[in-house]
Coordinates of C-alpha atoms and ligand atoms in Angstrom, one line a residue:
M14 CA -97.2 -3.5 -23.1
I15 CA -93.9 -5.9 -22.1
D16 CA -92.4 -2.8 -23.6
N17 CA -93.4 -0.3 -21.3
K18 CA -91.4 0.9 -19.6
F19 CA -88.3 3.4 -18.6
S20 CA -85.2 1.2 -17.9
L21 CA -83.2 1.0 -14.4
G22 CA -81.4 -1.8 -13.9
F23 CA -78.5 -3.9 -16.1
F24 CA -80.8 -7.5 -17.6
P25 CA -80.0 -9.7 -17.9
T26 CA -78.8 -11.1 -14.1
P27 CA -76.3 -14.1 -14.3
L28 CA -78.1 -17.7 -14.0
Q29 CA -75.2 -19.1 -12.1
E30 CA -75.0 -23.5 -11.0
L31 CA -74.1 -23.5 -7.6
S32 CA -71.9 -26.2 -7.5
K33 CA -70.6 -26.4 -4.4
L34 CA -73.7 -27.0 -3.0
S35 CA -75.2 -29.3 -5.7
K36 CA -72.0 -31.8 -4.3
K37 CA -73.5 -31.1 -0.6
Y38 CA -77.0 -32.2 -1.9
P39 CA -76.4 -34.8 -4.3
D40 CA -79.7 -35.5 -4.7
Y41 CA -79.7 -32.5 -6.3
K42 CA -78.5 -29.6 -8.9
L43 CA -79.2 -26.1 -7.8
F44 CA -78.6 -23.2 -9.2
I45 CA -79.1 -18.9 -9.1
K46 CA -80.5 -16.1 -10.3
R47 CA -79.0 -13.4 -9.2
D48 CA -81.1 -10.4 -9.1
E49 CA -79.0 -8.4 -6.3
N50 CA -77.1 -7.5 -8.9
T51 CA -80.3 -5.7 -11.2
G52 CA -78.2 -2.7 -10.8
L53 CA -80.0 0.5 -8.8
A54 CA -79.2 1.7 -6.6
F55 CA -77.4 -2.1 -4.7
G56 CA -79.5 -4.1 -6.5
G57 CA -83.5 -6.3 -5.8
N58 CA -86.1 -7.2 -7.3
K59 CA -88.2 -4.3 -6.6
T60 CA -86.1 -2.8 -9.6
R61 CA -87.7 -4.8 -12.3
K62 CA -91.6 -3.9 -10.7
L63 CA -90.2 -0.3 -10.3
E64 CA -89.4 0.0 -14.7
Y65 CA -93.1 -0.8 -15.3
L66 CA -93.9 1.8 -12.5
I67 CA -92.1 4.6 -12.6
K68 CA -93.0 4.1 -17.0
Q69 CA -97.2 4.6 -15.7
A70 CA -96.1 7.1 -13.6
L71 CA -94.3 9.7 -16.7
D72 CA -96.3 8.4 -19.1
E73 CA -99.5 10.4 -16.7
N74 CA -97.5 13.1 -15.7
C75 CA -96.5 12.7 -12.4
D76 CA -93.7 14.7 -10.7
T77 CA -94.4 13.4 -7.3
I78 CA -93.9 9.1 -6.7
I79 CA -95.4 8.1 -2.9
T80 CA -94.6 4.3 -1.6
A81 CA -94.4 2.7 1.3
G82 CA -92.8 0.1 3.7
A83 CA -90.3 -0.9 6.6
Q84 CA -88.0 1.1 7.5
Q85 CA -85.0 -1.5 6.0
S86 CA -87.6 -1.9 2.8
N87 CA -85.7 -2.9 0.0
H88 CA -88.6 -1.5 -2.1
C89 CA -88.5 2.3 -0.6
R90 CA -84.9 2.0 -1.3
Q91 CA -85.0 1.4 -5.2
T92 CA -88.2 3.4 -5.5
A93 CA -85.6 6.8 -3.7
A94 CA -82.7 5.4 -6.8
A95 CA -86.0 5.2 -9.2
C96 CA -87.3 8.7 -9.2
A97 CA -83.0 10.1 -8.9
I98 CA -82.9 8.6 -12.1
A99 CA -86.5 9.2 -13.8
G100 CA -86.9 13.4 -12.3
L101 CA -89.3 12.2 -10.0
R102 CA -89.6 13.5 -6.0
C103 CA -89.9 10.5 -3.9
H104 CA -92.3 10.8 -0.3
L105 CA -91.5 7.4 1.7
L106 CA -94.6 6.4 4.0
L107 CA -92.0 4.5 6.2
G108 CA -93.5 2.3 9.8
G109 CA -92.1 3.2 13.3
E110 CA -90.3 6.5 15.2
K111 CA -87.4 8.1 13.4
P112 CA -84.6 6.8 15.3
D113 CA -81.9 8.6 16.1
V114 CA -79.4 7.2 13.8
Y115 CA -80.8 5.9 9.8
D116 CA -78.8 2.9 8.7
G117 CA -78.9 -0.1 6.1
N118 CA -82.4 0.8 3.7
L119 CA -83.2 4.0 5.5
L120 CA -79.7 5.5 5.2
L121 CA -79.7 5.3 2.3
S122 CA -82.8 6.0 1.6
S123 CA -82.4 9.4 2.6
I124 CA -79.1 9.5 0.8
L125 CA -80.9 9.0 -2.3
G126 CA -83.0 11.7 -1.5
A127 CA -86.2 10.1 -0.3
E128 CA -88.5 12.6 1.8
I129 CA -89.1 11.0 4.5
H130 CA -92.1 10.6 7.3
F131 CA -92.4 8.1 9.6
T132 CA -95.7 6.6 10.4
A133 CA -95.8 4.6 13.7
E134 CA -98.1 1.3 12.8
N135 CA -98.9 2.0 9.4
R136 CA -95.8 0.0 7.8
K137 CA -97.9 -1.2 4.6
G138 CA -99.0 2.6 2.8
E139 CA -102.3 3.9 5.2
D140 CA -101.4 6.8 5.1
G141 CA -100.7 7.2 1.2
E142 CA -104.4 9.0 -0.4
I143 CA -103.8 11.7 3.0
L144 CA -100.3 12.6 1.8
K145 CA -101.2 12.9 -2.2
T146 CA -104.0 15.2 -0.3
K147 CA -101.6 17.0 0.5
I148 CA -98.9 18.1 -1.8
E149 CA -101.4 17.6 -5.4
N150 CA -102.9 21.0 -2.9
E151 CA -99.3 21.9 -3.4
G152 CA -99.6 21.6 -7.4
R153 CA -97.8 19.0 -7.9
K154 CA -99.2 15.3 -9.4
C155 CA -98.2 12.6 -7.5
F156 CA -98.4 8.5 -8.6
V157 CA -99.0 6.6 -5.0
I158 CA -97.1 3.2 -5.8
P159 CA -98.6 0.5 -3.8
Y160 CA -96.8 -0.8 -0.8
G161 CA -94.4 -3.7 -2.8
G162 CA -94.9 -2.1 -6.2
S163 CA -97.5 -5.3 -6.8
N164 CA -99.7 -4.2 -8.4
F165 CA -100.3 -5.4 -12.1
A166 CA -98.2 -2.7 -13.8
G167 CA -95.0 -3.9 -10.6
A168 CA -95.8 -7.3 -11.8
M169 CA -95.1 -7.1 -15.5
G170 CA -91.1 -7.1 -13.8
F171 CA -91.1 -10.6 -13.0
V172 CA -94.1 -11.8 -16.9
T173 CA -91.3 -10.9 -18.6
A174 CA -88.1 -11.7 -16.1
V175 CA -90.2 -14.8 -17.1
K176 CA -89.2 -14.6 -20.7
E177 CA -85.4 -13.9 -19.6
L178 CA -85.2 -16.6 -17.9
K179 CA -86.2 -18.4 -20.5
E180 CA -83.7 -17.6 -22.8
Q181 CA -81.0 -18.2 -20.3
L182 CA -82.6 -21.9 -20.7
I183 CA -82.6 -22.6 -23.8
E184 CA -78.8 -20.7 -24.4
Q185 CA -77.4 -23.1 -20.9
K186 CA -79.8 -26.0 -22.4
L187 CA -81.0 -25.8 -19.0
K188 CA -84.3 -27.5 -17.7
I189 CA -85.2 -26.1 -14.2
D190 CA -87.7 -28.3 -12.9
Y191 CA -88.3 -26.4 -8.8
I192 CA -87.8 -22.3 -8.3
F193 CA -87.9 -21.4 -4.8
F194 CA -88.4 -17.2 -4.0
A195 CA -88.7 -14.9 -0.8
S196 CA -93.0 -14.2 -1.0
S197 CA -93.7 -11.7 0.6
S198 CA -96.1 -9.1 -1.4
G199 CA -97.0 -10.8 -3.6
G200 CA -96.1 -8.5 -6.6
M201 CA -93.8 -11.7 -8.0
Q202 CA -95.2 -14.2 -6.8
A203 CA -98.0 -12.9 -9.3
G204 CA -95.6 -11.3 -12.6
L205 CA -94.1 -15.3 -12.3
T206 CA -97.7 -17.2 -12.3
L207 CA -98.6 -15.1 -15.7
G208 CA -94.8 -15.4 -16.7
K209 CA -95.1 -19.3 -16.4
E210 CA -98.3 -19.6 -18.4
V211 CA -97.7 -16.6 -21.6
Y212 CA -93.7 -18.1 -22.3
Q213 CA -94.7 -21.9 -21.4
L214 CA -91.8 -22.4 -18.8
D215 CA -91.9 -25.4 -17.6
S216 CA -90.9 -25.1 -13.6
E217 CA -93.0 -25.4 -10.0
L218 CA -92.9 -22.4 -8.7
I219 CA -91.5 -22.7 -4.3
P220 CA -93.2 -19.0 -2.5
I221 CA -91.6 -18.9 1.0
S222 CA -93.5 -16.7 3.0
I223 CA -92.3 -14.8 5.1
D224 CA -94.1 -12.3 6.7
K225 CA -96.9 -14.0 7.6
E226 CA -99.7 -10.6 8.1
E227 CA -102.4 -9.7 6.5
L228 CA -101.6 -7.2 4.1
N229 CA -104.9 -4.7 3.9
G230 CA -107.6 -7.5 5.1
L231 CA -106.5 -9.9 2.7
S232 CA -104.5 -13.2 2.8
L233 CA -100.9 -13.2 0.9
E234 CA -102.9 -15.5 -1.3
E235 CA -106.3 -13.1 -2.3
A236 CA -103.9 -11.1 -3.2
V237 CA -101.9 -13.0 -5.5
L238 CA -105.1 -14.2 -7.0
N239 CA -106.9 -10.6 -8.2
R240 CA -103.7 -9.7 -9.4
I241 CA -102.8 -12.8 -11.1
E242 CA -106.3 -12.2 -12.7
V243 CA -106.0 -8.4 -13.7
G244 CA -103.2 -10.2 -14.9
A245 CA -104.5 -12.5 -17.2
L246 CA -107.1 -10.1 -18.2
K247 CA -105.2 -7.7 -19.6
L248 CA -102.7 -10.5 -21.2
N249 CA -104.9 -12.9 -23.2
V250 CA -104.3 -15.5 -20.5
N251 CA -106.9 -18.4 -21.0
K252 CA -106.0 -20.5 -18.0
K253 CA -109.0 -19.4 -14.6
F254 CA -107.4 -19.4 -11.1
N255 CA -108.5 -20.1 -8.0
L256 CA -107.2 -20.1 -4.6
S257 CA -105.9 -23.4 -4.2
D258 CA -103.8 -22.8 -7.4
I259 CA -102.4 -20.6 -5.4
K260 CA -99.0 -22.4 -3.3
L261 CA -97.3 -19.8 -0.5
I262 CA -95.3 -22.5 2.1
R263 CA -97.1 -20.9 5.3
D264 CA -93.8 -23.8 6.9
Y265 CA -91.1 -21.1 7.5
D266 CA -92.8 -17.3 8.8
K267 CA -94.5 -17.9 11.9
E268 CA -91.5 -16.0 13.9
G269 CA -92.9 -12.8 12.3
Y270 CA -91.0 -10.3 9.2
G271 CA -88.0 -8.9 10.0
V272 CA -86.7 -11.6 12.8
V273 CA -83.4 -13.0 12.6
T274 CA -83.2 -16.6 14.0
T275 CA -80.6 -19.1 13.9
N276 CA -82.7 -20.9 10.6
E277 CA -81.1 -17.8 8.6
I278 CA -78.3 -17.6 10.2
N279 CA -77.5 -21.1 8.9
A280 CA -78.7 -20.3 6.3
I281 CA -76.5 -17.5 5.5
S282 CA -73.2 -19.1 6.5
E283 CA -74.3 -22.1 4.3
L284 CA -74.5 -20.5 0.9
V285 CA -71.5 -17.8 2.2
K286 CA -69.2 -20.9 2.5
N287 CA -69.9 -23.0 -0.1
E288 CA -70.0 -20.5 -2.3
G289 CA -69.0 -16.7 -2.0
V290 CA -72.5 -15.1 -2.1
L291 CA -74.2 -13.2 0.5
L292 CA -77.9 -13.1 1.7
D293 CA -79.9 -10.9 3.5
P294 CA -82.0 -11.9 7.1
V295 CA -85.1 -11.1 5.9
Y296 CA -85.6 -12.3 3.4
T297 CA -83.9 -14.5 1.0
A298 CA -81.9 -16.0 3.7
R299 CA -85.6 -17.6 5.0
A300 CA -86.1 -18.7 1.9
F301 CA -82.7 -20.0 0.9
Y302 CA -83.8 -21.6 4.7
G303 CA -86.5 -22.9 3.9
M304 CA -85.2 -24.6 0.8
L305 CA -82.4 -26.1 2.1
D306 CA -85.8 -28.0 4.5
F307 CA -87.0 -28.9 1.5
L308 CA -83.7 -30.2 0.4
N309 CA -82.6 -31.8 3.5
K310 CA -86.6 -33.3 4.4
K311 CA -86.4 -34.9 0.0
R312 CA -90.4 -32.8 0.3
I313 CA -88.9 -32.3 -3.9
P314 CA -88.0 -35.8 -5.5
T315 CA -84.4 -36.2 -6.4
N316 CA -82.8 -35.8 -9.6
T317 CA -83.9 -32.8 -10.3
N318 CA -82.1 -29.3 -11.0
I319 CA -83.6 -26.3 -8.9
L320 CA -82.8 -22.5 -9.1
F321 CA -83.4 -20.4 -6.1
W322 CA -84.4 -17.3 -6.9
H323 CA -82.3 -14.4 -5.0
T324 CA -84.4 -10.8 -4.7
G325 CA -81.5 -8.9 -3.7
G326 CA -82.1 -7.0 0.5
L327 CA -78.3 -6.9 1.4
P328 CA -78.4 -3.6 2.9
A329 CA -80.4 -4.7 5.4
I330 CA -77.5 -6.6 6.8
F331 CA -75.8 -3.7 8.0
K332 CA -78.9 -3.9 10.7
Y333 CA -79.2 -6.7 11.9
A334 CA -75.5 -5.9 13.5
N335 CA -75.8 -7.3 16.5
D336 CA -77.1 -10.7 14.5
L337 CA -75.4 -11.1 13.0
Q338 CA -71.9 -11.0 13.7
Ligands
PLP418 C1 -90.2 -7.0 -2.2 C2 -88.9 -8.0 -2.1 C3 -89.2 -10.1 -1.9 C4 -91.0 -10.1 -1.6 O1 -90.7 -9.6 -3.0 P1 -92.6 -9.7 -3.6 O2 -92.9 -9.4 -5.0 O3 -92.9 -7.9 -2.3 O4 -93.8 -10.6 -2.9 C5 -87.7 -10.4 -1.9 N1 -86.9 -10.7 -1.2 C6 -86.3 -9.2 -1.5 C7 -85.2 -8.6 -0.8 C8 -87.6 -8.2 -1.2 O5 -86.4 -6.7 -1.4

């Protein structure tokens, strides 16, 4: 199951110390996992999920992928690139109305050859089955990837990411106490939670919620739990999970998805000034702000090692020029 993937990225991604920032927060030692460098058309965490999802589509002899997201969806951009590599057609269902000028991820998805459908308020794949029927009536075979690529197959990318991290920790003789990351459609969180059990990773996950809205009628906590339960059966993980085990930090999603505030802007500036590493304004800046807030308020024990898992998203910077310049 673990090897049943179609190679799309450059792995392992680097695991590095943030040494200047660690000096600024001397109670903690800070590290970063560089998944903005997965290598697939500007990179990001969806590359790991797509290695499993695209393999499944090819195994099922599908010739067309359908997926959905916001216009600045990193998942859709990486899916378009993955389809180009795998020789699959790609249809994207993107929320909102067609803009006059494409930029950021939308521009890249278009350049990468995806056929784009604008779906107004439906930005989480609500129109997928209708489009599938229409395309299959034309004689094609479609594979629908859910919003964010977050089903069990997608989450597998993060089960194996834990294996990758564990090998790096052994090699670097390092123990990580806490892992911060942006959680939005929940596939990464489900995969890391399962991977922690499969590979006995002794680190606590601190997922920062990015999008306060529900996912097809479920809270993100419920969606993550469902995927963990499916995955636990398939991976023979015996641990029983309850809703109360699904930690999700809700303190930083109040402004809503894709809204950039001074918190995000300050987080971008803090990391870039000290380390020269860019964050995206929607996901990683919000999660990084949350992490710094935890450190400033000492919400986790001092003298611990902290990992920030960079999940990508950088093309969206160009869409947010007005907020960032
Ligand atoms: C999709 C995405 C996430 C969140 O991953 P999920 O598995 O959807 O929770 C975080 N950061 C970036 C940049 C993303 O594109």
